[in-house]
Amino acid sequence: MSVVHLRDPLVPTALQCCVAINAGGVPRFWATIYDLTDLSALAEGSRRRTLAGIDAFYVRVEVMYGADVLDRLLVTLDIDSVSHALEAFLLREQNLAAFEQRGVGGRWHAASRFVLSTLRNIAAARGLLQEIGSLRQRLQDLERRIGRLEFPPAPHERTIRALPAAVLQDLYEIFDPRSERNPFRSEVERFRNFTLFHVLLHCGLRAGEALLLPVDCVRSQHDPNLVRDRHWITVRNMFDDGTETDRRALAPSLKNTYALRQIPVTDRVAALIRDFTSMFRRPSSDTEALFVSNRGRPLSQRMLELVMARANAALSRTAHDLLVDQRGNKQAKFTAHDLRRHPSKRAVQARSSRGR
């Protein structure tokens, strides 16, 4: 009873996705249909979390009615039994949230939306929504009951994510390949991480987006109005075209379809990427990914987190104290996601103007 990702070479590429399975390893029927129809535009991480919530509801129904019964309740439009199961599931989620001191989270929303969408589709496929007004009314009553049962999440303090300017200045020095404070051993690693740091910071990319960039990600075109070249990066999943398979255990992904976009880059960042590609990127015959490991394989999310953790450990005491003061947490640390927000353009530009 879990969510797995199908990656076997025997599975067609179009079907290599997250799947909720029962105790016997068989995919849950209506959950799989819902994933392929309603969740197809979501990123892998979002699909996995949503399916995990739906799988938790399947488990709760099994406790109440028996193994593998939810699919039958849905296909027979047994709205009373499904409604009672939803109420029991919400009660359990509320108890867990109170014990763990958190809000009633996404598992409840994932389960309730899955149930309502599936019931509507089954009823519509049978023509019942038009022919039997009572069924439509029962569906509407179920939606209203679910709406009344929902509770807003527990309030939480908003965390300031932008890095203080002094912390960012410290990071510029740490990632500088020629800095004595740079914690990375080889020249290849230093220039790779230096380039990765600039791409995350100046292009505003998410970590997963940066790990999906191909070697030739920078495009240029002469602008006659500016009398100079303009550069941009097209953010996309380089593995979607099927020419190469992403074999990372936890493959990065775009957040959603809106993540496909073009981002202008400065002359400095464009030159940095090209210099890194031509002079420092470890040769690889296995991948066209821009950022690769010491073995020439696409850099993993885990390795990126280790890079940021080592840089975080190299922060000066002053910079670390600033993070602690800003976030009110003695264990405060910066992550790759923090680099998406500039604390002040003046501080960034002042530091960026310095040579490599």
Tab-separated table of C-alpha atoms in Angstrom:
chain	number	residue	atom	x	y	z
A	1	MET	CA	0.000	0.000	0.000
A	2	SER	CA	2.116	2.836	-1.305
A	3	VAL	CA	2.993	5.025	-4.269
A	4	VAL	CA	5.702	3.827	-6.653
A	5	HIS	CA	7.241	5.261	-9.802
A	6	LEU	CA	7.332	3.015	-12.851
A	7	ARG	CA	10.797	3.338	-14.429
A	8	ASP	CA	11.379	-0.098	-15.919
A	9	PRO	CA	12.666	0.024	-19.536
A	10	LEU	CA	9.863	-2.391	-20.467
A	11	VAL	CA	7.268	0.229	-19.505
A	12	PRO	CA	6.431	2.692	-22.331
A	13	THR	CA	7.747	6.202	-21.673
A	14	ALA	CA	4.232	7.655	-21.621
A	15	LEU	CA	3.305	5.304	-18.760
A	16	GLN	CA	6.422	5.862	-16.627
A	17	CYS	CA	4.674	7.758	-13.855
A	18	CYS	CA	3.639	7.510	-10.201
A	19	VAL	CA	1.129	4.765	-9.394
A	20	ALA	CA	-0.771	3.972	-6.194
A	21	ILE	CA	-0.721	0.215	-5.522
A	22	ASN	CA	-2.462	-2.071	-3.051
A	23	ALA	CA	-0.871	-4.616	-0.691
A	24	GLY	CA	-0.559	-7.093	-3.567
A	25	GLY	CA	1.291	-4.610	-5.796
A	26	VAL	CA	-1.704	-4.091	-8.117
A	27	PRO	CA	-2.443	-0.478	-9.214
A	28	ARG	CA	-5.556	1.017	-7.650
A	29	PHE	CA	-7.926	1.340	-10.606
A	30	TRP	CA	-9.754	4.646	-10.135
A	31	ALA	CA	-6.733	6.311	-8.566
A	32	THR	CA	-4.734	5.433	-11.700
A	33	ILE	CA	-7.476	6.786	-13.974
A	34	TYR	CA	-7.599	9.997	-11.925
A	35	ASP	CA	-3.815	10.375	-12.134
A	36	LEU	CA	-3.764	9.986	-15.922
A	37	THR	CA	-6.651	12.417	-16.486
A	38	ASP	CA	-6.713	15.036	-13.725
A	39	LEU	CA	-3.103	15.048	-12.488
A	40	SER	CA	-1.180	14.771	-15.760
A	41	ALA	CA	-0.223	18.477	-15.799
A	42	LEU	CA	1.321	18.366	-12.313
A	43	ALA	CA	5.007	17.864	-11.597
A	44	GLU	CA	6.144	14.456	-10.385
A	45	GLY	CA	6.479	15.577	-6.772
A	46	SER	CA	2.955	17.036	-6.700
A	47	ARG	CA	1.495	13.923	-8.316
A	48	ARG	CA	3.264	11.710	-5.787
A	49	ARG	CA	1.927	13.740	-2.822
A	50	THR	CA	-1.609	13.752	-4.228
A	51	LEU	CA	-1.563	10.009	-4.865
A	52	ALA	CA	-0.197	9.432	-1.370
A	53	GLY	CA	-3.250	11.232	0.055
A	54	ILE	CA	-5.585	9.185	-2.142
A	55	ASP	CA	-3.808	5.969	-1.151
A	56	ALA	CA	-4.252	6.876	2.531
A	57	PHE	CA	-8.003	7.166	1.880
A	58	TYR	CA	-8.047	3.742	0.208
A	59	VAL	CA	-6.408	2.330	3.341
A	60	ARG	CA	-9.015	3.996	5.592
A	61	VAL	CA	-11.852	2.500	3.488
A	62	GLU	CA	-10.232	-0.924	3.764
A	63	VAL	CA	-10.257	-0.604	7.553
A	64	MET	CA	-13.968	0.251	7.462
A	65	TYR	CA	-15.332	-2.017	4.718
A	66	GLY	CA	-12.644	-4.503	3.710
A	67	ALA	CA	-9.744	-4.791	1.277
A	68	ASP	CA	-9.993	-3.277	-2.224
A	69	VAL	CA	-13.593	-2.172	-1.784
A	70	LEU	CA	-13.333	1.553	-2.592
A	71	ASP	CA	-13.171	1.012	-6.368
A	72	ARG	CA	-16.401	-0.996	-6.144
A	73	LEU	CA	-18.126	1.654	-4.017
A	74	LEU	CA	-17.209	4.290	-6.578
A	75	VAL	CA	-18.252	2.347	-9.674
A	76	THR	CA	-21.613	1.424	-8.064
A	77	LEU	CA	-22.124	5.064	-7.038
A	78	ASP	CA	-22.594	4.077	-3.389
A	79	ILE	CA	-22.538	7.699	-2.260
A	80	ASP	CA	-23.696	6.969	1.295
A	81	SER	CA	-20.821	4.570	2.029
A	82	VAL	CA	-18.254	6.837	0.338
A	83	SER	CA	-19.556	9.847	2.261
A	84	HIS	CA	-19.265	8.031	5.600
A	85	ALA	CA	-15.727	6.944	4.695
A	86	LEU	CA	-14.766	10.532	3.870
A	87	GLU	CA	-16.072	11.748	7.222
A	88	ALA	CA	-14.102	9.028	9.037
A	89	PHE	CA	-11.001	9.904	7.034
A	90	LEU	CA	-11.311	13.592	7.879
A	91	LEU	CA	-11.752	12.800	11.575
A	92	ARG	CA	-8.583	10.716	11.508
A	93	GLU	CA	-6.669	13.473	9.709
A	94	GLN	CA	-7.852	16.009	12.311
A	95	ASN	CA	-6.664	13.786	15.145
A	96	LEU	CA	-3.271	13.277	13.495
A	97	ALA	CA	-2.968	17.017	12.829
A	98	ALA	CA	-3.719	17.829	16.460
A	99	PHE	CA	-1.176	15.272	17.673
A	100	GLU	CA	1.507	16.492	15.239
A	101	GLN	CA	0.608	20.160	15.819
A	102	ARG	CA	-0.094	20.953	12.183
A	103	GLY	CA	-3.024	21.936	10.019
A	104	VAL	CA	-5.316	19.455	8.294
A	105	GLY	CA	-3.198	19.091	5.184
A	106	GLY	CA	-3.235	18.026	1.595
A	107	ARG	CA	-4.176	14.367	2.088
A	108	TRP	CA	-7.756	15.309	2.960
A	109	HIS	CA	-8.078	17.676	-0.007
A	110	ALA	CA	-6.520	15.109	-2.351
A	111	ALA	CA	-8.957	12.391	-1.225
A	112	SER	CA	-12.106	14.532	-1.326
A	113	ARG	CA	-11.335	15.983	-4.770
A	114	PHE	CA	-10.540	12.521	-6.108
A	115	VAL	CA	-13.855	11.134	-4.841
A	116	LEU	CA	-15.993	13.966	-6.211
A	117	SER	CA	-14.251	13.987	-9.599
A	118	THR	CA	-14.525	10.209	-9.959
A	119	LEU	CA	-18.201	10.087	-8.958
A	120	ARG	CA	-19.068	12.864	-11.417
A	121	ASN	CA	-17.209	11.152	-14.274
A	122	ILE	CA	-18.803	7.763	-13.617
A	123	ALA	CA	-22.277	9.279	-13.390
A	124	ALA	CA	-21.739	11.380	-16.519
A	125	ALA	CA	-20.451	8.358	-18.486
A	126	ARG	CA	-23.711	6.558	-17.721
A	127	GLY	CA	-25.862	9.548	-18.579
A	128	LEU	CA	-27.206	9.646	-15.048
A	129	LEU	CA	-26.544	13.320	-14.400
A	130	GLN	CA	-29.197	14.235	-16.953
A	131	GLU	CA	-31.623	11.350	-16.419
A	132	ILE	CA	-31.730	11.052	-12.652
A	133	GLY	CA	-32.058	14.372	-10.867
A	134	SER	CA	-31.843	12.719	-7.466
A	135	LEU	CA	-28.315	11.527	-8.121
A	136	ARG	CA	-27.237	15.045	-9.065
A	137	GLN	CA	-28.771	16.297	-5.821
A	138	ARG	CA	-26.933	13.655	-3.792
A	139	LEU	CA	-23.634	14.653	-5.375
A	140	GLN	CA	-24.318	18.304	-4.583
A	141	ASP	CA	-25.276	17.398	-1.007
A	142	LEU	CA	-22.039	15.430	-0.667
A	143	GLU	CA	-20.035	18.442	-1.878
A	144	ARG	CA	-21.791	20.720	0.622
A	145	ARG	CA	-21.193	18.272	3.475
A	146	ILE	CA	-17.509	18.040	2.588
A	147	GLY	CA	-17.321	21.826	2.428
A	148	ARG	CA	-18.804	22.138	5.919
A	149	LEU	CA	-16.406	19.537	7.305
A	150	GLU	CA	-13.271	21.274	6.061
A	151	PHE	CA	-11.249	23.326	8.494
A	152	PRO	CA	-8.695	25.989	7.619
A	153	PRO	CA	-5.072	25.095	8.328
A	154	ALA	CA	-3.568	26.212	11.585
A	155	PRO	CA	-2.091	29.727	11.323
A	156	HIS	CA	1.658	29.877	11.069
A	157	GLU	CA	4.231	32.592	11.068
A	158	ARG	CA	5.403	33.766	7.673
A	159	THR	CA	9.105	33.142	7.240
A	160	ILE	CA	11.196	35.755	5.472
A	161	ARG	CA	12.934	33.787	2.739
A	162	ALA	CA	15.087	36.482	1.127
A	163	LEU	CA	18.694	36.129	2.188
A	164	PRO	CA	20.201	39.129	4.008
A	165	ALA	CA	22.614	41.047	1.795
A	166	ALA	CA	25.571	40.191	4.068
A	167	VAL	CA	24.776	36.469	3.783
A	168	LEU	CA	24.628	36.704	0.006
A	169	GLN	CA	27.965	38.523	-0.078
A	170	ASP	CA	29.420	35.728	2.058
A	171	LEU	CA	28.109	33.136	-0.403
A	172	TYR	CA	29.684	34.944	-3.345
A	173	GLU	CA	33.056	34.573	-1.627
A	174	ILE	CA	32.427	30.930	-0.664
A	175	PHE	CA	31.476	29.901	-4.221
A	176	ASP	CA	34.297	31.896	-5.847
A	177	PRO	CA	36.515	29.181	-7.414
A	178	ARG	CA	39.682	31.029	-6.399
A	179	SER	CA	38.601	31.798	-2.851
A	180	GLU	CA	40.461	30.189	0.049
A	181	ARG	CA	37.077	29.711	1.702
A	182	ASN	CA	35.745	27.570	-1.156
A	183	PRO	CA	35.029	24.146	0.442
A	184	PHE	CA	35.061	22.106	-2.780
A	185	ARG	CA	38.155	20.140	-3.683
A	186	SER	CA	38.680	19.931	-7.442
A	187	GLU	CA	38.739	22.776	-9.940
A	188	VAL	CA	35.960	21.084	-11.918
A	189	GLU	CA	33.696	20.969	-8.859
A	190	ARG	CA	34.471	24.567	-7.965
A	191	PHE	CA	33.571	25.963	-11.390
A	192	ARG	CA	30.513	23.720	-11.693
A	193	ASN	CA	29.160	24.876	-8.331
A	194	PHE	CA	30.098	28.482	-9.079
A	195	THR	CA	28.101	28.310	-12.331
A	196	LEU	CA	25.205	26.535	-10.604
A	197	PHE	CA	25.144	29.216	-7.900
A	198	HIS	CA	24.925	31.997	-10.519
A	199	VAL	CA	22.232	30.217	-12.530
A	200	LEU	CA	20.061	29.735	-9.430
A	201	LEU	CA	20.637	33.272	-8.178
A	202	HIS	CA	20.520	35.394	-11.331
A	203	CYS	CA	18.038	33.362	-13.383
A	204	GLY	CA	15.664	32.656	-10.492
A	205	LEU	CA	15.413	28.960	-11.330
A	206	ARG	CA	14.143	26.285	-9.017
A	207	ALA	CA	16.642	23.565	-8.189
A	208	GLY	CA	14.806	20.994	-10.313
A	209	GLU	CA	14.728	23.357	-13.287
A	210	ALA	CA	18.492	23.924	-13.117
A	211	LEU	CA	19.105	20.163	-13.021
A	212	LEU	CA	17.106	19.752	-16.247
A	213	LEU	CA	19.097	22.269	-18.317
A	214	PRO	CA	20.964	20.894	-21.355
A	215	VAL	CA	24.508	21.860	-22.287
A	216	ASP	CA	23.289	24.157	-25.059
A	217	CYS	CA	20.672	25.895	-22.889
A	218	VAL	CA	21.872	29.433	-23.712
A	219	ARG	CA	20.488	30.993	-26.888
A	220	SER	CA	21.622	34.313	-28.369
A	221	GLN	CA	20.367	36.720	-30.997
A	222	HIS	CA	21.614	40.097	-32.146
A	223	ASP	CA	19.298	42.968	-31.211
A	224	PRO	CA	19.700	45.831	-33.728
A	225	ASN	CA	17.919	48.255	-31.408
A	226	LEU	CA	20.391	47.630	-28.590
A	227	VAL	CA	23.285	47.021	-31.006
A	228	ARG	CA	24.339	43.965	-29.023
A	229	ASP	CA	23.486	40.317	-28.511
A	230	ARG	CA	20.659	39.266	-26.228
A	231	HIS	CA	20.801	35.950	-24.370
A	232	TRP	CA	18.103	33.745	-22.900
A	233	ILE	CA	17.476	30.288	-21.456
A	234	THR	CA	14.477	28.151	-22.331
A	235	VAL	CA	13.334	26.322	-19.197
A	236	ARG	CA	12.084	22.855	-20.133
A	237	ASN	CA	12.634	19.202	-19.277
A	238	MET	CA	15.427	18.088	-21.585
A	239	PHE	CA	14.351	14.451	-21.157
A	240	ASP	CA	10.847	14.987	-22.533
A	241	ASP	CA	11.909	14.586	-26.158
A	242	GLY	CA	12.820	10.928	-25.537
A	243	THR	CA	16.377	11.135	-26.905
A	244	GLU	CA	17.775	10.475	-23.445
A	245	THR	CA	16.382	8.708	-20.367
A	246	ASP	CA	16.714	10.317	-16.953
A	247	ARG	CA	17.987	7.472	-14.772
A	248	ARG	CA	18.297	9.410	-11.530
A	249	ALA	CA	16.558	7.656	-8.613
A	250	LEU	CA	14.541	10.792	-7.863
A	251	ALA	CA	14.248	12.550	-11.190
A	252	PRO	CA	13.793	16.337	-10.992
A	253	SER	CA	10.781	17.809	-12.729
A	254	LEU	CA	9.148	21.095	-13.606
A	255	LYS	CA	6.612	22.309	-11.065
A	256	ASN	CA	3.793	22.525	-13.624
A	257	THR	CA	3.110	23.360	-17.266
A	258	TYR	CA	3.572	27.063	-16.532
A	259	ALA	CA	7.219	26.408	-15.647
A	260	LEU	CA	7.950	26.122	-19.376
A	261	ARG	CA	9.274	29.600	-20.135
A	262	GLN	CA	12.099	31.703	-21.515
A	263	ILE	CA	14.305	33.675	-19.131
A	264	PRO	CA	16.671	36.464	-20.211
A	265	VAL	CA	20.224	36.147	-18.922
A	266	THR	CA	22.980	38.712	-18.636
A	267	ASP	CA	26.119	38.710	-20.764
A	268	ARG	CA	28.080	37.659	-17.682
A	269	VAL	CA	25.932	34.626	-16.880
A	270	ALA	CA	25.786	33.563	-20.540
A	271	ALA	CA	29.590	33.781	-20.779
A	272	LEU	CA	29.977	31.913	-17.492
A	273	ILE	CA	27.820	29.003	-18.701
A	274	ARG	CA	29.680	28.806	-21.994
A	275	ASP	CA	33.094	28.948	-20.318
A	276	PHE	CA	32.088	26.244	-17.858
A	277	THR	CA	30.733	24.050	-20.672
A	278	SER	CA	33.812	24.362	-22.867
A	279	MET	CA	36.555	24.302	-20.215
A	280	PHE	CA	35.386	22.753	-16.955
A	281	ARG	CA	32.343	20.519	-17.491
A	282	ARG	CA	33.409	16.907	-17.027
A	283	PRO	CA	33.204	15.126	-20.417
A	284	SER	CA	30.297	12.695	-20.637
A	285	SER	CA	29.025	10.419	-23.365
A	286	ASP	CA	25.955	9.461	-21.344
A	287	THR	CA	24.134	12.771	-20.974
A	288	GLU	CA	23.657	16.220	-22.447
A	289	ALA	CA	22.769	17.674	-19.020
A	290	LEU	CA	24.597	20.889	-18.198
A	291	PHE	CA	25.420	20.004	-14.589
A	292	VAL	CA	26.976	16.577	-14.114
A	293	SER	CA	28.605	14.645	-11.274
A	294	ASN	CA	32.231	13.584	-11.035
A	295	ARG	CA	31.231	10.451	-12.937
A	296	GLY	CA	29.740	12.411	-15.815
A	297	ARG	CA	26.126	11.637	-14.895
A	298	PRO	CA	23.308	14.181	-14.465
A	299	LEU	CA	23.700	15.878	-11.108
A	300	SER	CA	21.107	14.579	-8.644
A	301	GLN	CA	18.898	16.543	-6.291
A	302	ARG	CA	20.722	14.900	-3.396
A	303	MET	CA	24.117	16.062	-4.682
A	304	LEU	CA	22.813	19.611	-5.154
A	305	GLU	CA	21.580	19.585	-1.552
A	306	LEU	CA	25.030	18.407	-0.406
A	307	VAL	CA	26.654	21.271	-2.329
A	308	MET	CA	24.414	23.794	-0.590
A	309	ALA	CA	24.989	22.108	2.783
A	310	ARG	CA	28.768	22.416	2.421
A	311	ALA	CA	28.468	26.062	1.436
A	312	ASN	CA	26.136	26.615	4.377
A	313	ALA	CA	28.705	25.057	6.718
A	314	ALA	CA	31.325	27.458	5.353
A	315	LEU	CA	29.295	30.568	6.247
A	316	SER	CA	31.007	32.978	8.592
A	317	ARG	CA	29.710	33.214	12.134
A	318	THR	CA	28.345	36.673	11.363
A	319	ALA	CA	26.411	35.446	8.323
A	320	HIS	CA	25.048	32.440	10.209
A	321	ASP	CA	23.922	34.647	13.107
A	322	LEU	CA	22.066	36.853	10.615
A	323	LEU	CA	20.141	33.821	9.327
A	324	VAL	CA	19.323	32.705	12.864
A	325	ASP	CA	18.132	36.199	13.779
A	326	GLN	CA	16.038	36.500	10.619
A	327	ARG	CA	14.298	33.144	10.936
A	328	GLY	CA	14.212	32.698	14.685
A	329	ASN	CA	15.680	29.220	14.492
A	330	LYS	CA	19.089	28.167	15.801
A	331	GLN	CA	19.264	25.505	13.099
A	332	ALA	CA	18.550	28.017	10.325
A	333	LYS	CA	20.320	27.384	7.032
A	334	PHE	CA	19.996	28.534	3.478
A	335	THR	CA	18.834	26.296	0.621
A	336	ALA	CA	18.937	26.471	-3.150
A	337	HIS	CA	15.385	27.814	-3.123
A	338	ASP	CA	16.497	30.845	-1.086
A	339	LEU	CA	18.693	31.931	-3.986
A	340	ARG	CA	15.605	32.671	-6.074
A	341	ARG	CA	15.043	35.900	-4.129
A	342	HIS	CA	17.504	38.773	-4.119
A	343	PRO	CA	17.812	40.654	-0.824
A	344	SER	CA	18.744	43.837	-2.682
A	345	LYS	CA	19.742	44.431	-6.258
A	346	ARG	CA	22.352	46.930	-5.194
A	347	ALA	CA	24.150	44.345	-3.072
A	348	VAL	CA	23.934	41.720	-5.800
A	349	GLN	CA	25.165	44.055	-8.535
A	350	ALA	CA	27.997	45.344	-6.393
A	351	ARG	CA	29.197	41.834	-5.756
A	352	SER	CA	28.530	40.603	-9.326
A	353	SER	CA	30.690	43.366	-10.768
A	354	ARG	CA	33.741	41.835	-9.150
A	355	GLY	CA	35.864	39.520	-11.281
A	356	ARG	CA	35.761	35.745	-11.053
